Short mmCIF file of C-alpha atoms in Angstrom, two decimals:
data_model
loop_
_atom_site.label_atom_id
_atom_site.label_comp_id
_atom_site.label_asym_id
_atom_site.label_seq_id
_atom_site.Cartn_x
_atom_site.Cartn_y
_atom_site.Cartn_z
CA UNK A 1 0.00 0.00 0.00
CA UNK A 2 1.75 3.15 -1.27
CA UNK A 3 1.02 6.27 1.14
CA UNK A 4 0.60 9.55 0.60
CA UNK A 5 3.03 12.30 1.70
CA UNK A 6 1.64 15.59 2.98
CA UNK A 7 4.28 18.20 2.65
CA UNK A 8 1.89 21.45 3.59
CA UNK A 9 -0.94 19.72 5.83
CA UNK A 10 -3.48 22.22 6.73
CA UNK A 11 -5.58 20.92 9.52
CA UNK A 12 -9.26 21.81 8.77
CA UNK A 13 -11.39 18.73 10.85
CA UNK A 14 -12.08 18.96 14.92
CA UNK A 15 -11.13 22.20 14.80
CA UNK A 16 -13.63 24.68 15.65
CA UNK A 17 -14.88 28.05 13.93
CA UNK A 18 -12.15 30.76 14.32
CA UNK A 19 -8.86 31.68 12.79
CA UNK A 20 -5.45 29.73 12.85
CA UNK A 21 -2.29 30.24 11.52
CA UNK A 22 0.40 27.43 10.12
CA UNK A 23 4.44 28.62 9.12
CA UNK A 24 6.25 25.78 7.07
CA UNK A 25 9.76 25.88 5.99
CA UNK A 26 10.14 23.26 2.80
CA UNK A 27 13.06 22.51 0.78
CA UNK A 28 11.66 23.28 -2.46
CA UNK A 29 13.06 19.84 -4.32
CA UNK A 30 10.54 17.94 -1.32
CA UNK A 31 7.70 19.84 -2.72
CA UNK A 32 8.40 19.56 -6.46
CA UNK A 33 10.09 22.86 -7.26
CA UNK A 34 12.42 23.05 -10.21
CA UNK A 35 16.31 23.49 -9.56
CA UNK A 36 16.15 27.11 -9.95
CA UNK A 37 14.65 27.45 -6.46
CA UNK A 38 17.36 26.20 -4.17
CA UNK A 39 16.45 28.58 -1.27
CA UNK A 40 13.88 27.49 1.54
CA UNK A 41 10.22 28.12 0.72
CA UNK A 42 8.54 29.57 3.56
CA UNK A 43 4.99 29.13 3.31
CA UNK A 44 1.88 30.54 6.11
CA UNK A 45 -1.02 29.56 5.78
CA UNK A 46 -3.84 31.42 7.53
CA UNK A 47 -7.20 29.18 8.22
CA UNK A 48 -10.49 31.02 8.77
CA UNK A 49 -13.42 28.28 10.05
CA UNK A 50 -16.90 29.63 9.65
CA UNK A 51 -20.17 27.75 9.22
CA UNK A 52 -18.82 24.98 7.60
CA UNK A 53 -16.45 27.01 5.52
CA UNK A 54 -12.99 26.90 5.21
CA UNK A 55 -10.68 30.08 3.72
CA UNK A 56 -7.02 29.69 3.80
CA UNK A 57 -4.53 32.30 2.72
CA UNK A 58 -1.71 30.87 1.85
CA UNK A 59 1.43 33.51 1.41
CA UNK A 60 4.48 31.97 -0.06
CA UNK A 61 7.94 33.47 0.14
CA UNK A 62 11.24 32.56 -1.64
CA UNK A 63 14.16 32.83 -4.56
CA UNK A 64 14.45 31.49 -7.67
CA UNK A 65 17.76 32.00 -9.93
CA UNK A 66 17.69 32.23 -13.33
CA UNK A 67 20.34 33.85 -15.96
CA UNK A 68 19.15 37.20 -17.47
CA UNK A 69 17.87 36.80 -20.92
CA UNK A 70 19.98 39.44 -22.28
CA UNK A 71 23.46 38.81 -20.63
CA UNK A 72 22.96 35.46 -18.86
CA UNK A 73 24.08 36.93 -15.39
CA UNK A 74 22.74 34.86 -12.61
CA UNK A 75 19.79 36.88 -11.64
CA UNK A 76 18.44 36.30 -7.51
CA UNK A 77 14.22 36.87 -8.23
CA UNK A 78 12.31 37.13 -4.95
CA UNK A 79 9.35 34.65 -5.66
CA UNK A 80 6.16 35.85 -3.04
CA UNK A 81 3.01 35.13 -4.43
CA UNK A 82 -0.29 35.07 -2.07
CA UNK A 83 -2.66 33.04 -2.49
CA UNK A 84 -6.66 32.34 -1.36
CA UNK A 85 -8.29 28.69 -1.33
CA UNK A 86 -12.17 28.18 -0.46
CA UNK A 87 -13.82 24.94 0.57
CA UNK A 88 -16.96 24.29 1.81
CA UNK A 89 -18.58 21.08 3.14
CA UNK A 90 -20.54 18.65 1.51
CA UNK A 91 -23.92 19.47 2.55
CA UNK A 92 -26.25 17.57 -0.15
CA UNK A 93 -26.78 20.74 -2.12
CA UNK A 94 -25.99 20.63 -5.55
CA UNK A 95 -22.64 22.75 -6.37
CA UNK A 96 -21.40 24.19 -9.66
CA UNK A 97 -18.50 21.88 -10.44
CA UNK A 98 -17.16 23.65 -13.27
CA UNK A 99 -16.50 26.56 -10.73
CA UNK A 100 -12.68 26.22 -9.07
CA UNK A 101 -12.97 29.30 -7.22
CA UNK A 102 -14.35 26.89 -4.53
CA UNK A 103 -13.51 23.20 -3.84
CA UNK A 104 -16.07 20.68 -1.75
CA UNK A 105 -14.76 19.73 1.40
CA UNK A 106 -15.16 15.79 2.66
CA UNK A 107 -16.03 15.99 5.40
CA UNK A 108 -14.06 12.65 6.59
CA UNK A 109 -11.12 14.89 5.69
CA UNK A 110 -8.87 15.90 8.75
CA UNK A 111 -5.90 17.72 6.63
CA UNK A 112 -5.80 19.68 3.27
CA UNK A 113 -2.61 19.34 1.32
CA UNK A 114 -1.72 22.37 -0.52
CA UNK A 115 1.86 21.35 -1.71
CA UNK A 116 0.01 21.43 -5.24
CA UNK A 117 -1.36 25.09 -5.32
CA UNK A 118 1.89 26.54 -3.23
CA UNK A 119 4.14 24.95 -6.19
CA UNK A 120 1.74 26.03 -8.96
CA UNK A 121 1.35 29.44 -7.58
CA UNK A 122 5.04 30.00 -7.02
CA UNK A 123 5.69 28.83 -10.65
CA UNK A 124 2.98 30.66 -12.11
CA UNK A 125 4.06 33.77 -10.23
CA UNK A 126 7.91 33.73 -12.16
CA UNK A 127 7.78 36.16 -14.45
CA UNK A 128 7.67 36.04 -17.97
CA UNK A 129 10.89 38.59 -18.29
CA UNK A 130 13.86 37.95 -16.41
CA UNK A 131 16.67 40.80 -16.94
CA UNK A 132 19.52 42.80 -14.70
CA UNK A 133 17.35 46.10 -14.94
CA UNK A 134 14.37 44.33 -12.73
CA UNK A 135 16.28 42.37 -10.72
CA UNK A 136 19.74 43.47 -10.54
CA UNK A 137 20.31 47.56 -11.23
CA UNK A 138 23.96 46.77 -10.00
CA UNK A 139 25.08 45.46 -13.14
CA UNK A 140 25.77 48.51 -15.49
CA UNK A 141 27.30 45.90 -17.98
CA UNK A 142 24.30 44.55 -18.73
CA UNK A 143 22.18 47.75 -19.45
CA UNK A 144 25.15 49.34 -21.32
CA UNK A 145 24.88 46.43 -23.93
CA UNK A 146 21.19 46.76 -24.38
CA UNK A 147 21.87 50.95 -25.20
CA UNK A 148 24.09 50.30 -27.18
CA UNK A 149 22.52 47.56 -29.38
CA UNK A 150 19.60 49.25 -29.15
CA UNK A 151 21.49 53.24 -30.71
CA UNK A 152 23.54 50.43 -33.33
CA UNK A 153 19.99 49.30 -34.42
CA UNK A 154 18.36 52.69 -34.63
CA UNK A 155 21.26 53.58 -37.49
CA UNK A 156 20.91 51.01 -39.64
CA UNK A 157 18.14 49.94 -39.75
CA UNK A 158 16.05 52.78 -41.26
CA UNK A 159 12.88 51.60 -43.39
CA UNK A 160 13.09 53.41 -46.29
CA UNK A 161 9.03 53.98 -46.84
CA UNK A 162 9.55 56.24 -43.61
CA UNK A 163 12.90 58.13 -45.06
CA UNK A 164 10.84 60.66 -46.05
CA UNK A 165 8.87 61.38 -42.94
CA UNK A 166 12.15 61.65 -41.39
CA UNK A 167 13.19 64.58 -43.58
CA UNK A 168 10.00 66.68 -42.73
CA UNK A 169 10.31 66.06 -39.89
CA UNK A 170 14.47 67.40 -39.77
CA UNK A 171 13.49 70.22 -41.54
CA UNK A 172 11.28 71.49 -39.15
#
């Protein structure tokens, strides 16, 4: 019988209404995190019980490193993405399954594993542009090669349907 590992249990059964709060520090290869996160993921998650319902707010906090996709300096990014998860309990009334905004609750559940949203959220949250001038202002190199690439370009490449505009425009 293979067994299933809970990495982030949140405890949501014999607990009553109220609020509670859960820290976690993870090694992110436990959870399932790429390579490029090799600093501890700190994750809170903050459970509010009312009436059945269940709201936790889960706020995740760590680094990633990836190279800079203009100069392939290792870049540190700050990875923090916050997070809210609803679930309610089965009560025989019928609920709208194609909604995801809210999950159903069994209620022979004791623990909710949220390893799964913490690494899709943290993955998600990455973003698509990874460069020195975002994450690392220190490194003059790398914005002094995108000038001048960018005053080399300017030059010579010069369409020659807007040649024209560009002499108006000079003579003005």
């Amino acid at each position: 019988v293979k067994t299933k590992h809970t990495h982030i249990p949140v405890r949501v059964n014999g607990i009553s209404d109220g609020e509670y709060s859960t820290l976690y520090v993870l090694e992110p290869a436990i959870i399932g995190l790429p390579g490029e996160f090799s600093q501890p993921v700190h994750v809170r998650a903050d459970v509010n019980r009312i009436n059945g319902q269940v709201v936790i707010t889960v706020a995740v906090e760590t680094t990633a490193m990836y190279p800079c996709d203009r100069c392939l300096a290792d870049l540190s990014i700050p990875v923090k993405p916050v997070f809210t998860l609803m679930y309610t309990e089965e009560d025989g009334n019928p609920v709208d399954e194609e909604n995801d905004d809210v999950r159903i609750l069994d209620s022979t559940e004791t623990v909710i594993d949220i390893t799964e949203d913490v690494v899709d959220y943290t993955q998600v949250y990455l973003p698509m542009r990874k460069v020195c001038e975002e994450f690392n202002p220190s490194n003059t190199e790398c914005l002094e090669q995108v000038q001048e690439r960018d005053a080399e370009g300017r030059e010579d490449e010069i369409d020659p349907r807007w040649e024209a505009l560009r002499k108006l425009k000079e003579k003005e």
